[in-house]
Structure formats: structure tokens, C-alpha cells
PDB file of C-alpha atoms in Angstrom:
ATOM      1  CA  UNK A   1     -11.726   9.370  13.458  1.00 73.00           C
ATOM      2  CA  UNK A   2     -13.103  12.688  14.703  1.00 81.00           C
ATOM      3  CA  UNK A   3     -11.627  12.168  18.157  1.00 92.00           C
ATOM      4  CA  UNK A   4      -8.097  11.691  16.786  1.00 94.00           C
ATOM      5  CA  UNK A   5      -5.499  14.442  16.750  1.00 95.00           C
ATOM      6  CA  UNK A   6      -4.300  15.746  13.384  1.00 94.00           C
ATOM      7  CA  UNK A   7      -1.052  13.761  13.755  1.00 94.00           C
ATOM      8  CA  UNK A   8      -2.999  10.585  14.481  1.00 95.00           C
ATOM      9  CA  UNK A   9      -5.280  11.193  11.491  1.00 95.00           C
ATOM     10  CA  UNK A  10      -2.194  11.497   9.286  1.00 93.00           C
ATOM     11  CA  UNK A  11      -0.808   8.263  10.732  1.00 94.00           C
ATOM     12  CA  UNK A  12      -4.086   6.440  10.066  1.00 95.00           C
ATOM     13  CA  UNK A  13      -4.230   7.781   6.500  1.00 94.00           C
ATOM     14  CA  UNK A  14      -0.668   6.611   5.848  1.00 94.00           C
ATOM     15  CA  UNK A  15      -1.393   3.206   7.374  1.00 94.00           C
ATOM     16  CA  UNK A  16      -4.395   2.766   5.078  1.00 94.00           C
ATOM     17  CA  UNK A  17      -2.323   3.741   2.037  1.00 93.00           C
ATOM     18  CA  UNK A  18       0.368   1.248   3.064  1.00 91.00           C
ATOM     19  CA  UNK A  19      -2.258  -1.453   3.509  1.00 92.00           C
ATOM     20  CA  UNK A  20      -3.580  -0.840  -0.020  1.00 88.00           C
ATOM     21  CA  UNK A  21      -0.036  -0.606  -1.383  1.00 86.00           C
ATOM     22  CA  UNK A  22       0.881  -3.989   0.070  1.00 84.00           C
ATOM     23  CA  UNK A  23      -2.260  -5.649  -1.283  1.00 82.00           C
ATOM     24  CA  UNK A  24      -1.560  -4.957  -4.953  1.00 78.00           C
ATOM     25  CA  UNK A  25      -2.021  -7.789  -7.486  1.00 78.00           C
ATOM     26  CA  UNK A  26       0.473 -10.602  -6.949  1.00 80.00           C
ATOM     27  CA  UNK A  27       1.336 -13.095  -9.684  1.00 81.00           C
ATOM     28  CA  UNK A  28       0.981 -16.037  -7.277  1.00 83.00           C
ATOM     29  CA  UNK A  29      -2.609 -15.011  -6.477  1.00 84.00           C
ATOM     30  CA  UNK A  30      -3.722 -14.781 -10.101  1.00 87.00           C
ATOM     31  CA  UNK A  31      -5.150 -18.317 -10.103  1.00 88.00           C
ATOM     32  CA  UNK A  32      -7.353 -17.401  -7.126  1.00 88.00           C
ATOM     33  CA  UNK A  33      -8.336 -13.832  -8.003  1.00 85.00           C
ATOM     34  CA  UNK A  34      -8.425 -13.944 -11.790  1.00 89.00           C
ATOM     35  CA  UNK A  35      -6.545 -10.644 -11.751  1.00 87.00           C
ATOM     36  CA  UNK A  36      -3.200 -10.706 -13.548  1.00 89.00           C
ATOM     37  CA  UNK A  37      -0.255  -9.959 -11.316  1.00 84.00           C
ATOM     38  CA  UNK A  38       2.308  -7.284 -11.955  1.00 83.00           C
ATOM     39  CA  UNK A  39       6.077  -7.290 -11.505  1.00 85.00           C
ATOM     40  CA  UNK A  40       7.532  -4.261  -9.754  1.00 88.00           C
ATOM     41  CA  UNK A  41      11.247  -3.970  -9.124  1.00 92.00           C
ATOM     42  CA  UNK A  42      12.526  -3.719  -5.570  1.00 94.00           C
ATOM     43  CA  UNK A  43      13.776  -0.205  -6.288  1.00 97.00           C
ATOM     44  CA  UNK A  44      10.316   0.934  -7.450  1.00 94.00           C
ATOM     45  CA  UNK A  45       8.665  -0.759  -4.462  1.00 91.00           C
ATOM     46  CA  UNK A  46      10.943   1.044  -2.011  1.00 94.00           C
ATOM     47  CA  UNK A  47      10.441   4.346  -3.847  1.00 95.00           C
ATOM     48  CA  UNK A  48       6.649   3.968  -3.712  1.00 92.00           C
ATOM     49  CA  UNK A  49       6.709   3.011  -0.042  1.00 89.00           C
ATOM     50  CA  UNK A  50       8.878   6.019   0.805  1.00 94.00           C
ATOM     51  CA  UNK A  51       6.495   8.317  -1.072  1.00 93.00           C
ATOM     52  CA  UNK A  52       3.647   7.125   1.151  1.00 91.00           C
ATOM     53  CA  UNK A  53       5.650   7.804   4.306  1.00 88.00           C
ATOM     54  CA  UNK A  54       6.476  11.407   3.365  1.00 85.00           C
TER      55      UNK A  54
END
């Protein structure tokens, strides 16, 4: 990471946040993970995604 420019570091940080955001608990995976899923409306999902990109 040290060799990256500041813009690239920001891009990597955002990409990692997006990766974590998209791997939140899903209801369909509950039987495999044991973690209860959560329902989030499309509007809230888009809002959260946009907040990461800003």
C-alpha cells in the first residue's frame, strides 16, 4: 500500500468497504453460517452504498 498514490489508497479503502458492505448477513445463508440474516430495503442499500462512494 505504501507505493500507492493517495488517490489509489482512497480507491482501495473504498473497495474494501464495498466488499464488507456486500458481504453482510443474508437470510439465505443463515442455515450455513448460523448468523441470522437481516432485511434492508433497496432504498437503504443504495443510500449506504452511495455513502461509501463519497
